[in-house]
Amino acid sequence: MTLSPNPKSLLKVIPAQSTTPGHLTKPDKTEDLRLAWIEQFLRASNLAKNSQKTYRIELKRFVAWSNKAWADVTPRDIARFKHYLMSECKTPKGKPLMPASVNQALAALKSFYSWFQSSGYMDLTAVLPTAAVKFEKLGKPLPKNLSDEQMEAISVVVEQGDDEIQLRDRALLAILTHGLRAGDISALNVGNYDGIRLRFFRDKDNSEALVPLRQAAREQIDIYLQWRREQTEVLTNESPLLLSHDLRTPGQRLGYQGIYYFVKERLGKAAGISNLTPHRFRHTYAANLVEMGIDTLLARSLTGHSSERVFQRYIEGKRLAAAQTAFYQAIGEEPSDSRV
């Protein structure tokens, strides 16, 4: 789509074509050009697919709330929008937005306007409308890493049975315990596994990842791949490393949603762990690396964290959990059930 050279343009009327070539019916389709600026921003960004999806949703939310062109938005408008998010906006389930969700919307706007200005659509000396808005303060998050007891309960779940689904699930769990994001796991091909490690490009920032695997994990992956070969499947470097067993997509690549379903529904419910997500395995992996005495700089090269600050958030949960255990031991009580 060709964008208007004037960023203050809001609406463009597109005449709808009839089935007769060359004949135009009455114009009945209106396109909001502010949406085109969003797409141009996302194409120019190096955001991961999931981040692009989130930013698109948040920026469209702002467009639906405001009737101003991007260049006409003021700091007061952004402040009013934040108030709207905090006091009126609801989740699909009708609940108020959490502070983290408000911050997510503000982060999308801040990133958009930074690009908008640097791309020449605003005066470089102008104050961005997002400059004065502040993020909401977030409380210290509860520990997200999984305890040894929880990991043992999860292992018991996947050890039951020997069919092809169980073989796949054990290989999937082996990879999850090495801190990969769900999107990266879904994208893995057989060629990304050399029998010792996983080598791939991370979806989040396209950085190269080299993740060595424990022997137990390698064994589970090898058993699964060998089973597939025995079923006369011809494996190439481009073959998906993990396959779906969903009735709608049997034999195809295991997708992002399939991984989430496996973790939340199959593992979480069977092991009695609420709010279990693939990312909790990532937190656990990061915390375990530090617990083993690996320097945080080296640990970050394994997890793919570029920010030390973000990495510290991952391992903070382990410290909080250890402090809680020490407290109960000191007062001579058994800690409450940690399967949360």
Coordinates of C-alpha atoms in Angstrom, one line a residue:
M1 CA 0.0 0.0 0.0
T2 CA 1.2 3.5 -0.8
L3 CA 1.1 5.7 2.2
S4 CA 0.0 9.3 2.1
P5 CA 3.1 11.7 2.3
N6 CA 1.1 13.6 4.9
P7 CA 1.1 11.7 8.3
K8 CA -1.9 13.8 9.3
S9 CA -4.1 12.1 6.8
L10 CA -6.6 9.9 8.6
L11 CA -9.0 8.3 6.2
K12 CA -8.9 7.3 2.6
V13 CA -12.0 6.3 0.6
I14 CA -11.5 3.3 -1.5
P15 CA -14.1 2.7 -4.3
A16 CA -15.3 -0.8 -4.2
Q17 CA -15.1 -2.6 -7.6
S18 CA -18.0 -4.6 -9.1
T19 CA -17.7 -7.8 -10.9
T20 CA -17.8 -5.9 -14.2
P21 CA -14.2 -4.8 -15.2
G22 CA -13.8 -1.1 -15.2
H23 CA -17.0 -0.3 -13.5
L24 CA -17.0 1.3 -10.0
T25 CA -19.9 1.0 -7.7
K26 CA -20.8 3.5 -5.0
P27 CA -17.8 4.0 -2.6
D28 CA -18.6 2.0 0.5
K29 CA -15.3 1.0 1.9
T30 CA -13.3 3.3 4.1
E31 CA -9.8 2.5 5.2
D32 CA -8.1 4.2 8.2
L33 CA -4.6 5.1 7.1
R34 CA -3.4 5.1 10.7
L35 CA -3.4 1.4 10.4
A36 CA -1.1 1.6 7.4
W37 CA 1.4 3.5 9.6
I38 CA 1.2 0.6 12.1
E39 CA 2.1 -1.9 9.5
Q40 CA 5.0 0.2 8.2
F41 CA 6.3 0.5 11.7
L42 CA 6.1 -3.3 12.3
R43 CA 7.8 -4.0 8.9
A44 CA 10.7 -1.7 9.9
S45 CA 11.1 -3.1 13.3
N46 CA 13.1 -6.2 14.3
L47 CA 10.5 -7.4 16.7
A48 CA 9.8 -11.1 17.1
K49 CA 6.6 -12.5 15.6
N50 CA 4.8 -12.6 19.0
S51 CA 5.9 -9.1 19.9
Q52 CA 4.7 -7.8 16.5
K53 CA 1.4 -9.4 17.1
T54 CA 1.1 -7.9 20.6
Y55 CA 2.2 -4.4 19.4
R56 CA -0.3 -4.6 16.5
I57 CA -3.1 -5.3 19.0
E58 CA -2.2 -2.5 21.3
L59 CA -1.7 0.1 18.6
K60 CA -5.0 -0.8 17.0
R61 CA -6.6 -0.5 20.5
F62 CA -5.3 3.1 20.6
V63 CA -6.6 3.8 17.1
A64 CA -10.0 2.6 18.1
W65 CA -10.0 4.9 21.1
S66 CA -8.7 8.0 19.4
N67 CA -9.9 9.9 16.3
K68 CA -6.7 11.9 15.8
A69 CA -4.0 11.4 13.3
W70 CA -0.7 10.1 14.7
A71 CA 1.0 13.5 14.2
D72 CA -1.8 15.3 16.1
V73 CA -1.7 13.2 19.3
T74 CA -0.6 15.1 22.4
P75 CA 0.8 14.1 25.7
R76 CA -2.6 14.8 27.3
D77 CA -4.1 12.3 24.8
I78 CA -1.7 9.6 25.9
A79 CA -2.3 10.4 29.6
R80 CA -6.1 10.1 29.0
F81 CA -5.6 6.8 27.1
K82 CA -3.6 5.4 30.1
H83 CA -6.4 6.4 32.4
Y84 CA -8.9 4.7 30.0
L85 CA -6.7 1.5 30.1
M86 CA -6.6 1.6 33.9
S87 CA -10.2 2.5 34.7
E88 CA -12.4 1.4 31.7
C89 CA -10.7 -1.1 29.5
K90 CA -11.5 -4.8 30.2
T91 CA -10.0 -8.1 29.2
P92 CA -12.1 -10.5 27.0
K93 CA -13.3 -12.0 30.3
G94 CA -14.5 -8.7 31.6
K95 CA -11.8 -8.1 34.1
P96 CA -9.7 -4.9 34.6
L97 CA -6.3 -4.8 32.9
M98 CA -3.4 -5.7 35.1
P99 CA -0.6 -3.1 35.4
A100 CA 1.7 -5.3 33.2
S101 CA -1.0 -5.1 30.4
V102 CA -1.2 -1.3 30.8
N103 CA 2.6 -1.1 30.5
Q104 CA 2.5 -3.3 27.4
A105 CA 0.2 -0.9 25.7
L106 CA 2.3 2.1 26.7
A107 CA 5.5 0.3 25.5
A108 CA 3.9 -0.3 22.1
L109 CA 3.1 3.5 21.8
K110 CA 6.5 4.6 23.0
S111 CA 8.2 2.3 20.4
F112 CA 5.9 3.4 17.6
Y113 CA 6.5 7.1 18.3
S114 CA 10.2 6.6 18.5
W115 CA 10.1 5.1 15.0
F116 CA 7.7 7.7 13.8
Q117 CA 10.0 10.5 14.7
S118 CA 13.3 8.9 13.7
S119 CA 11.7 8.1 10.3
G120 CA 11.1 11.8 9.6
Y121 CA 7.3 11.9 10.1
M122 CA 7.8 14.3 13.1
D123 CA 10.2 17.1 13.7
L124 CA 13.3 15.6 15.4
T125 CA 13.3 18.4 17.9
A126 CA 9.6 17.8 18.9
V127 CA 8.7 16.3 22.2
L128 CA 7.1 13.0 21.7
P129 CA 3.5 12.7 23.0
T130 CA 4.7 9.6 24.9
A131 CA 7.6 11.3 26.6
A132 CA 5.8 12.2 29.9
V133 CA 3.7 9.1 30.5
K134 CA 5.1 6.7 33.1
F135 CA 4.9 3.0 33.3
E136 CA 2.9 1.5 36.2
K137 CA 5.0 0.1 39.0
L138 CA 4.9 -3.6 39.2
G139 CA 5.1 -5.6 42.4
K140 CA 7.8 -8.1 42.8
P141 CA 6.7 -11.2 40.9
L142 CA 6.1 -14.5 42.6
P143 CA 8.7 -17.2 41.9
K144 CA 8.1 -18.7 38.5
N145 CA 10.7 -21.4 38.6
L146 CA 9.6 -24.9 39.3
S147 CA 10.7 -26.7 42.5
D148 CA 12.5 -30.1 42.5
E149 CA 9.3 -31.7 43.7
Q150 CA 7.3 -30.2 40.9
M151 CA 9.8 -31.3 38.3
E152 CA 9.6 -34.8 39.7
A153 CA 5.8 -34.8 39.5
I154 CA 6.1 -33.7 35.8
S155 CA 8.6 -36.4 35.0
V156 CA 6.2 -39.0 36.5
V157 CA 3.4 -37.8 34.1
V158 CA 5.4 -38.2 30.9
E159 CA 6.9 -41.6 32.0
Q160 CA 3.5 -43.3 31.9
G161 CA 3.0 -45.2 28.6
D162 CA 5.2 -46.1 25.6
D163 CA 3.2 -45.1 22.6
E164 CA 4.3 -42.5 20.0
I165 CA 2.7 -39.6 21.9
Q166 CA 4.6 -40.5 25.0
L167 CA 7.9 -40.7 23.1
R168 CA 7.2 -37.3 21.5
D169 CA 6.2 -35.8 24.9
R170 CA 9.4 -37.0 26.6
A171 CA 11.5 -35.5 23.8
L172 CA 9.5 -32.2 24.1
L173 CA 10.0 -32.1 27.9
A174 CA 13.7 -32.7 27.5
I175 CA 13.9 -29.7 25.2
L176 CA 11.7 -27.5 27.5
T177 CA 14.0 -28.1 30.4
H178 CA 16.8 -26.4 28.5
G179 CA 15.1 -23.1 28.5
L180 CA 13.9 -22.7 24.9
R181 CA 10.9 -20.5 24.1
A182 CA 7.8 -22.3 22.8
G183 CA 8.1 -20.6 19.4
D184 CA 11.8 -21.7 19.0
I185 CA 10.9 -25.3 19.9
S186 CA 8.1 -25.3 17.3
A187 CA 10.5 -24.1 14.6
L188 CA 13.2 -26.7 15.3
N189 CA 14.1 -29.1 12.5
V190 CA 15.9 -32.4 12.7
G191 CA 19.0 -30.6 11.3
N192 CA 19.1 -28.3 14.3
Y193 CA 20.0 -31.3 16.4
D194 CA 23.5 -32.8 16.0
G195 CA 23.1 -35.5 18.6
I196 CA 24.8 -33.3 21.3
R197 CA 23.3 -29.8 21.1
L198 CA 20.6 -27.7 19.5
R199 CA 21.8 -25.0 17.1
F200 CA 19.2 -22.5 15.8
F201 CA 18.3 -18.9 15.4
R202 CA 16.1 -17.4 18.1
D203 CA 12.9 -16.0 16.8
K204 CA 12.9 -13.1 19.3
D205 CA 16.0 -11.4 17.9
N206 CA 17.4 -13.7 15.2
S207 CA 20.5 -14.3 17.3
E208 CA 22.3 -17.6 16.9
A209 CA 21.8 -20.1 19.7
L210 CA 23.9 -23.0 20.7
V211 CA 22.3 -25.0 23.5
P212 CA 24.2 -28.1 24.8
L213 CA 21.9 -30.9 26.0
R214 CA 22.1 -33.2 29.0
Q215 CA 22.7 -36.9 28.3
A216 CA 19.3 -37.8 29.5
A217 CA 17.7 -35.3 27.2
R218 CA 19.7 -36.5 24.2
E219 CA 18.6 -40.0 24.9
Q220 CA 14.9 -39.1 24.8
I221 CA 15.3 -37.2 21.5
D222 CA 17.3 -40.1 20.0
I223 CA 14.7 -42.6 21.0
Y224 CA 11.9 -40.5 19.5
L225 CA 13.7 -40.0 16.2
Q226 CA 14.7 -43.6 16.0
W227 CA 11.0 -44.6 16.5
R228 CA 10.0 -42.3 13.6
R229 CA 12.7 -43.9 11.4
E230 CA 11.3 -47.4 12.3
Q231 CA 7.9 -46.2 11.0
T232 CA 9.6 -45.8 7.6
E233 CA 9.6 -42.0 7.9
V234 CA 12.4 -40.5 5.9
L235 CA 14.0 -37.8 8.1
T236 CA 15.9 -35.0 6.4
N237 CA 17.5 -31.9 7.9
E238 CA 14.3 -30.0 7.1
S239 CA 12.0 -32.5 8.8
P240 CA 10.2 -31.0 11.9
L241 CA 12.0 -32.2 15.0
L242 CA 8.6 -32.6 16.8
L243 CA 5.4 -33.7 15.3
S244 CA 1.8 -33.0 16.1
H245 CA -0.6 -35.7 17.1
D246 CA -3.7 -33.5 17.0
L247 CA -6.5 -35.2 15.0
R248 CA -6.7 -32.1 12.8
T249 CA -2.9 -31.9 12.0
P250 CA -1.4 -35.4 12.5
G251 CA 2.1 -35.7 11.3
Q252 CA 2.6 -32.0 10.8
R253 CA 5.0 -29.8 12.8
L254 CA 4.0 -29.4 16.5
G255 CA 2.9 -25.8 16.7
Y256 CA 3.1 -23.1 19.3
Q257 CA -0.4 -23.7 20.6
G258 CA 0.2 -27.4 20.7
I259 CA 3.2 -26.9 23.0
Y260 CA 1.1 -24.7 25.3
Y261 CA -1.7 -27.2 25.4
F262 CA 0.8 -30.0 26.3
V263 CA 2.3 -28.0 29.1
K264 CA -0.8 -26.5 30.6
E265 CA -3.4 -29.2 30.1
R266 CA -1.4 -32.4 30.0
L267 CA 1.4 -31.7 32.4
G268 CA 0.0 -29.0 34.6
K269 CA -3.3 -30.7 35.4
A270 CA -1.9 -34.2 35.8
A271 CA 0.9 -33.0 38.0
G272 CA -1.3 -30.7 40.0
I273 CA 0.5 -27.5 39.1
S274 CA -1.6 -24.5 38.3
N275 CA -0.5 -21.8 35.8
L276 CA 2.1 -24.0 34.3
T277 CA 3.5 -22.5 31.0
P278 CA 6.5 -23.2 28.8
H279 CA 8.1 -20.0 30.1
R280 CA 8.2 -21.4 33.7
F281 CA 10.6 -24.1 32.4
R282 CA 12.7 -21.2 31.0
H283 CA 12.8 -19.5 34.4
T284 CA 13.8 -22.8 36.0
Y285 CA 16.6 -23.4 33.6
A286 CA 18.1 -20.0 34.1
A287 CA 17.9 -20.4 37.9
N288 CA 19.5 -23.8 37.8
L289 CA 22.4 -22.5 35.7
V290 CA 23.2 -20.0 38.4
E291 CA 22.7 -22.5 41.1
M292 CA 25.3 -24.7 39.5
G293 CA 27.8 -21.9 39.8
I294 CA 27.8 -20.8 36.1
D295 CA 28.7 -17.1 35.7
T296 CA 25.7 -15.1 34.7
L297 CA 27.4 -13.8 31.5
L298 CA 27.9 -17.4 30.4
A299 CA 24.4 -18.4 31.6
R300 CA 22.9 -15.6 29.5
S301 CA 24.6 -16.9 26.4
L302 CA 22.8 -20.2 26.9
T303 CA 19.4 -18.6 27.6
G304 CA 19.7 -15.9 25.0
H305 CA 19.2 -13.0 27.4
S306 CA 21.0 -9.8 26.2
S307 CA 20.0 -7.9 29.3
E308 CA 21.5 -8.7 32.7
R309 CA 18.6 -6.9 34.4
V310 CA 16.0 -9.2 32.7
F311 CA 18.1 -12.3 33.5
Q312 CA 18.2 -11.3 37.2
R313 CA 14.4 -11.2 37.2
Y314 CA 14.5 -14.8 36.0
I315 CA 16.7 -16.0 38.9
E316 CA 15.0 -13.8 41.5
G317 CA 12.3 -16.4 42.0
K318 CA 14.8 -19.0 43.0
R319 CA 16.1 -16.7 45.8
L320 CA 12.6 -16.0 47.0
A321 CA 11.8 -19.7 47.1
A322 CA 15.0 -20.4 49.0
A323 CA 14.2 -17.6 51.5
Q324 CA 10.7 -19.0 52.0
T325 CA 12.1 -22.5 52.7
A326 CA 14.6 -21.1 55.1
F327 CA 11.9 -19.2 57.0
Y328 CA 9.8 -22.3 57.5
Q329 CA 12.8 -24.3 58.6
A330 CA 13.7 -21.6 61.1
I331 CA 10.3 -21.7 62.7
G332 CA 10.0 -25.4 62.6
E333 CA 7.0 -25.7 60.3
E334 CA 6.5 -27.5 57.0
P335 CA 6.2 -25.1 54.0
S336 CA 2.8 -24.9 52.4
D337 CA 2.1 -26.8 49.2
S338 CA 4.4 -25.2 46.6
R339 CA 2.5 -26.6 43.5
V340 CA 1.2 -23.2 42.3

